[in-house]
Coordinates of C-alpha atoms and ligand atoms in Angstrom, one line a residue:
X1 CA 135.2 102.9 -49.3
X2 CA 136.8 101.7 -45.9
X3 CA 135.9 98.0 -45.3
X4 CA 136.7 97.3 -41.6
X5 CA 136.6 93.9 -40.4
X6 CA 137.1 92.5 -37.2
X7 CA 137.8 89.0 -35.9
X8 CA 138.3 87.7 -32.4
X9 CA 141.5 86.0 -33.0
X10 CA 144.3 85.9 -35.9
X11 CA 142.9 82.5 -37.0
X12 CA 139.4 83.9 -38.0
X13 CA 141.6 87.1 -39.3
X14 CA 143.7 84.7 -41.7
X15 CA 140.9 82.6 -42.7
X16 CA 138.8 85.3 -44.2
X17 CA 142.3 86.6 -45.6
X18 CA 142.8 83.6 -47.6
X19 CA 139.6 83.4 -48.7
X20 CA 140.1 86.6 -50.4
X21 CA 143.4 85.9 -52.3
X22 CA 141.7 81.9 -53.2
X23 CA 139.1 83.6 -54.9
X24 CA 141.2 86.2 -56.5
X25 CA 143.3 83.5 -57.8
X26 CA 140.2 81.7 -59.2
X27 CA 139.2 84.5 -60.8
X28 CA 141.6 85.6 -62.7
X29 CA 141.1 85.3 -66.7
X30 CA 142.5 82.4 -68.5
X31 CA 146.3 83.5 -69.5
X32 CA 146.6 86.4 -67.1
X33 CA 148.1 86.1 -63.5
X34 CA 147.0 88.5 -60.2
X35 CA 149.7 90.4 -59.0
X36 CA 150.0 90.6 -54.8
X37 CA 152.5 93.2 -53.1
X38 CA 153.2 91.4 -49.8
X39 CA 154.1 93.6 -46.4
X40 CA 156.3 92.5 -43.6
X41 CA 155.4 92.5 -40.2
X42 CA 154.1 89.9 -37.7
X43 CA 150.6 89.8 -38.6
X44 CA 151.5 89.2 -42.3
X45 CA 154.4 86.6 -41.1
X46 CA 151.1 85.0 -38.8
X47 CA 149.0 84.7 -42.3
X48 CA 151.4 83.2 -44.4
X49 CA 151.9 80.7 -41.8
X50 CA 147.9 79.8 -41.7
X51 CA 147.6 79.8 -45.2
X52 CA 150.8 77.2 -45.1
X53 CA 148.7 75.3 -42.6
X54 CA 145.1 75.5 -43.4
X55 CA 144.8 76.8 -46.6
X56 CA 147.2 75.7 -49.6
X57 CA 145.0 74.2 -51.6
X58 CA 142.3 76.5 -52.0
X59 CA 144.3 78.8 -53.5
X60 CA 145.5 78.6 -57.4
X61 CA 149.1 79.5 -56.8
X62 CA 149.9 79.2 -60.2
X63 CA 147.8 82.3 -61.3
X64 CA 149.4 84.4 -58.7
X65 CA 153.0 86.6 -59.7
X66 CA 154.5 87.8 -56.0
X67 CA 155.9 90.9 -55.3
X68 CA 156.9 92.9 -52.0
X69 CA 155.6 96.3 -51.1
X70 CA 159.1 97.1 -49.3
X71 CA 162.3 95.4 -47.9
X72 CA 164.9 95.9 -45.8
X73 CA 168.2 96.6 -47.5
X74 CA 169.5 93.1 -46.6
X75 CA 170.8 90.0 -48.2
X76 CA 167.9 87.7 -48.6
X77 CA 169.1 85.3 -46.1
X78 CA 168.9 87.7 -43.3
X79 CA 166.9 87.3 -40.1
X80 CA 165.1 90.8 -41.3
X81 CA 164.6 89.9 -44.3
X82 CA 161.1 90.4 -45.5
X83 CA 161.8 87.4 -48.2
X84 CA 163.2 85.6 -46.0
X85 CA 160.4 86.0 -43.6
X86 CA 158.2 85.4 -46.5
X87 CA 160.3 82.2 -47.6
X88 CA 160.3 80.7 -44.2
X89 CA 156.7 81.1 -43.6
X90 CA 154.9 81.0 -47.0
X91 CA 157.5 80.0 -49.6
X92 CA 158.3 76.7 -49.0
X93 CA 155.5 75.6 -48.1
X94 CA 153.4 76.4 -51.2
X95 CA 153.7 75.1 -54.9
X96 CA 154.7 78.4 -56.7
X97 CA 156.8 78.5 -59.6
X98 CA 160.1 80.8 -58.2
X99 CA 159.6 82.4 -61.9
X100 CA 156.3 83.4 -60.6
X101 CA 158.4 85.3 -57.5
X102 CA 160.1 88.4 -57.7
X103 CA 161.8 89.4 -55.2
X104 CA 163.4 92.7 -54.2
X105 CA 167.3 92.5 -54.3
X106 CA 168.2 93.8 -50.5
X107 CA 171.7 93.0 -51.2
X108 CA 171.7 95.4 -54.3
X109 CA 172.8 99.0 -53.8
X110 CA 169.1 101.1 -52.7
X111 CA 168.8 103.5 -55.5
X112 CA 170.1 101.3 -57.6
X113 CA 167.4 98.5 -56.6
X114 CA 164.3 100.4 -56.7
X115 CA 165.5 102.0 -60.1
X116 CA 165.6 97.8 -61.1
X117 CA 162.5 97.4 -59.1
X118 CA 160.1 100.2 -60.6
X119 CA 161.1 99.1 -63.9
X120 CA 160.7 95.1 -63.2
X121 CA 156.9 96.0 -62.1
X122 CA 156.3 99.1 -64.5
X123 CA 157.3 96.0 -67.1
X124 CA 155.3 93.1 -65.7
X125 CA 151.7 95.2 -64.6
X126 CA 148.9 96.6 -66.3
X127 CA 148.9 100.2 -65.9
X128 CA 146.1 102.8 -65.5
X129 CA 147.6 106.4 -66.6
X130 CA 151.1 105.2 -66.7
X131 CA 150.9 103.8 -63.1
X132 CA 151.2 100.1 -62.4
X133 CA 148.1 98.2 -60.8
X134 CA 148.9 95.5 -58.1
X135 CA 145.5 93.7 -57.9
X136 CA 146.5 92.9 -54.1
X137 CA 148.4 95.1 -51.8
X138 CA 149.3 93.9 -48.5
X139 CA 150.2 96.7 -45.8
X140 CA 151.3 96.6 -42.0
X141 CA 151.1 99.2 -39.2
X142 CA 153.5 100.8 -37.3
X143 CA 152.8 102.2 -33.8
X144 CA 154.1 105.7 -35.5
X145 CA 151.5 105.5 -38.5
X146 CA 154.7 103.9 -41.2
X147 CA 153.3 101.4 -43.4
X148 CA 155.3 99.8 -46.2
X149 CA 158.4 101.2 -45.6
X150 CA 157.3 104.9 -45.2
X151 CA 158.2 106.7 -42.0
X152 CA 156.5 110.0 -40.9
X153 CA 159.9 111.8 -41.7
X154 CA 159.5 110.8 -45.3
X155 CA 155.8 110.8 -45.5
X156 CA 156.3 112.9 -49.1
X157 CA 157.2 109.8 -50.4
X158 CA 153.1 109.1 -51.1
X159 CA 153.5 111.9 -53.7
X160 CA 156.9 110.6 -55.1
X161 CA 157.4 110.7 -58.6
X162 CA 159.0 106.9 -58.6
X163 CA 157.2 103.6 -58.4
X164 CA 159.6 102.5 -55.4
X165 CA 162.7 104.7 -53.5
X166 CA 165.0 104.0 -51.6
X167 CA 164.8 105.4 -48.0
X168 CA 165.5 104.2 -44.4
X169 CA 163.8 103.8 -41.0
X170 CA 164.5 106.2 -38.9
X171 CA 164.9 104.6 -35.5
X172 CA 167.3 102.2 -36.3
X173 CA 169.1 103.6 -39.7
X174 CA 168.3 100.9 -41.5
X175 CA 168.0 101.3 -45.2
X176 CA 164.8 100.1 -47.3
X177 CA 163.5 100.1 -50.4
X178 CA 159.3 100.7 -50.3
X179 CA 156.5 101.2 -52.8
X180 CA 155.9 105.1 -52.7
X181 CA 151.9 106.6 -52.9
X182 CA 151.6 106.2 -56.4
X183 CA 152.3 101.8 -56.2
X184 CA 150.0 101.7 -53.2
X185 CA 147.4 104.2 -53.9
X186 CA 146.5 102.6 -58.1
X187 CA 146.4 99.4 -56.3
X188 CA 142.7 97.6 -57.2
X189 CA 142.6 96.0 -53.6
X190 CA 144.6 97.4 -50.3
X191 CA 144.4 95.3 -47.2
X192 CA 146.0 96.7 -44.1
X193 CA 146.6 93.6 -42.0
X194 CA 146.7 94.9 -38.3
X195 CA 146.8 92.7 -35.1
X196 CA 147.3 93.7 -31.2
X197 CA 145.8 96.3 -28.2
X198 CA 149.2 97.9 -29.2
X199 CA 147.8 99.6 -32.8
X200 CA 144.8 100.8 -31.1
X201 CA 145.7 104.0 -31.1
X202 CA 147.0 103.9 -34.2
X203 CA 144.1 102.0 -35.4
X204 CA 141.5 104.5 -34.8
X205 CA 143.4 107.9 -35.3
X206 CA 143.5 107.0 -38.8
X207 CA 140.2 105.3 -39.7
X208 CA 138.3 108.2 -37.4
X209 CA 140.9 111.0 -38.2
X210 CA 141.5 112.0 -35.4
X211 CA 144.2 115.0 -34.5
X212 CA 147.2 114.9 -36.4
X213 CA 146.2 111.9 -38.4
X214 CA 147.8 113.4 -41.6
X215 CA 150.8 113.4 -40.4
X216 CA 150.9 109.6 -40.7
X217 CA 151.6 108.1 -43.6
X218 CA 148.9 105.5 -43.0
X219 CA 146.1 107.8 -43.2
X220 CA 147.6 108.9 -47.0
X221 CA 146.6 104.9 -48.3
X222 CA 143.3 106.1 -50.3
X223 CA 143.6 103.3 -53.3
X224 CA 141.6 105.2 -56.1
X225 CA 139.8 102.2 -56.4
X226 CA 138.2 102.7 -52.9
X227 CA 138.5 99.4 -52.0
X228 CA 140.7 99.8 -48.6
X229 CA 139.9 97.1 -46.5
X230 CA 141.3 96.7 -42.8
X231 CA 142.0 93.4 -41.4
X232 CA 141.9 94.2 -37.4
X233 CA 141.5 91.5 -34.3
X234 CA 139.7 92.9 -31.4
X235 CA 143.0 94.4 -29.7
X236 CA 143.6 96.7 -32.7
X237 CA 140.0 97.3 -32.9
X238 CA 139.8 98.2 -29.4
X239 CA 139.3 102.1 -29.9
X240 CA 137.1 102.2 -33.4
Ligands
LIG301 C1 158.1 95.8 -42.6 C2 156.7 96.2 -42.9 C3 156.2 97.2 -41.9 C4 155.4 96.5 -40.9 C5 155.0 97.4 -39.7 C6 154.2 96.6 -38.7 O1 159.0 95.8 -43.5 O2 158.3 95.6 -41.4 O3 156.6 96.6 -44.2 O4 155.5 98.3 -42.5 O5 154.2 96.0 -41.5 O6 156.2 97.8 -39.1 O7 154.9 95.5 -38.3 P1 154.4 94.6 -37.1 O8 153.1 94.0 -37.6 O9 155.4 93.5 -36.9 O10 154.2 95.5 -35.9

């Protein structure tokens, strides 16, 4: 079920945000551990900041294991870097174990990465028919309807055998490594986290399907769970 929510600012966005992953992380049974996917992307980079400035201790980092939905194929000190992005505005901020952190290896060879990858989180997550279950998925939006790391040229990648593959963005060449349909889609919780009059379009050919909506790989997140929640401020919003 689509969950749209819309705030005035990023603020009020990244408030209710971090309300959602505190009471996640107070949820969780004693002994287990929520598992979040995090995105890149400015609106994630803008939440991770709030949460380092406003919200820390409401959240039980402790009982929270991080992953990454996708990553550029970088070394992890890289200006595009999403864990280095992550680092800079989350990481260091908040007391969470680095064993509790697992990062995807950017500097690693691509297949050979999201071979380790799909294996590291096939290893660590409970599955549901063989698929791993992120409890938290954290998605972006591209202007061309990419999220993750899946472009419209490789939208097939939703119906991808593997857990994670190894593919590139199209406009720059850039290799990645990205959670394919079948990481995203078994996911319990799937937040797209959207800011900015410039995903308006975007925004609403997807959620009202408008023409040629299926050709963006956006409009293929449908978490089996049915709990697909947007995140929008009033500039992405401005078309729904
Ligand atoms: C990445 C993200 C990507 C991002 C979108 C939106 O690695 O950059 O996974 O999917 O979320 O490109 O990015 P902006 O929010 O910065 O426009």
């Amino acid at each position: 079920m689509k969950n749209i929510h819309i705030f005035p600012n990023i603020d009020e966005l990244s408030a209710f945000f971090a309300q959602k992953l505190a009471e996640l992380s107070h949820s969780v049974s004693e002994g287990k551990q929520v598992s979040v996917a995090l995105s890149g992307g400015s609106t994630p980079k803008a939440i991770f900041q709030y949460i380092s400035q406003y919200a820390v201790d409401s959240i039980h980092w402790n009982n929270i294991c991080l992953f990454w939905g996708d990553e550029r194929c970088v070394p992890p000190n890289h200006e595009e870097s999403n864990y280095k992005m992550t680092l800079d505005s989350l990481l260091v901020n908040i007391p969470l174990e680095s064993s509790n952190i697992f990062r995807i290896k950017g500097e690693n060879d691509p297949i050979a990465e999201a071979e380790r990858y799909s294996t590291l989180v096939s290893g660590l997550l409970p599955k549901h028919k063989d698929n791993p279950v992120f409890d938290m998925v954290l998605l972006g939006l591209g202007e061309d309807g990419h999220t993750a790391s899946i472009f419209p040229p490789d939208i097939t990648l939703f119906e991808s055998e593997s857990l994670f593959a190894a593919t590139n963005n199209p406009y720059t060449g850039q290799k990645r490594i990205t959670a394919t349909g079948r990481v995203i889609n078994n996911a319990q919780n799937v937040f797209f986290l959207v800011t900015g009059s410039s995903k308006a379009e975007m925004v609403a050919r997807i959620i009202k399907k408008q023409e040629g909506y299926k050709k963006l790989p956006a409009s293929k997140v449908m978490p089996k769970s049915k709990n697909l929640f947007w995140l929008l401020d009033e500039g992405a919003a401005g078309l729904l």
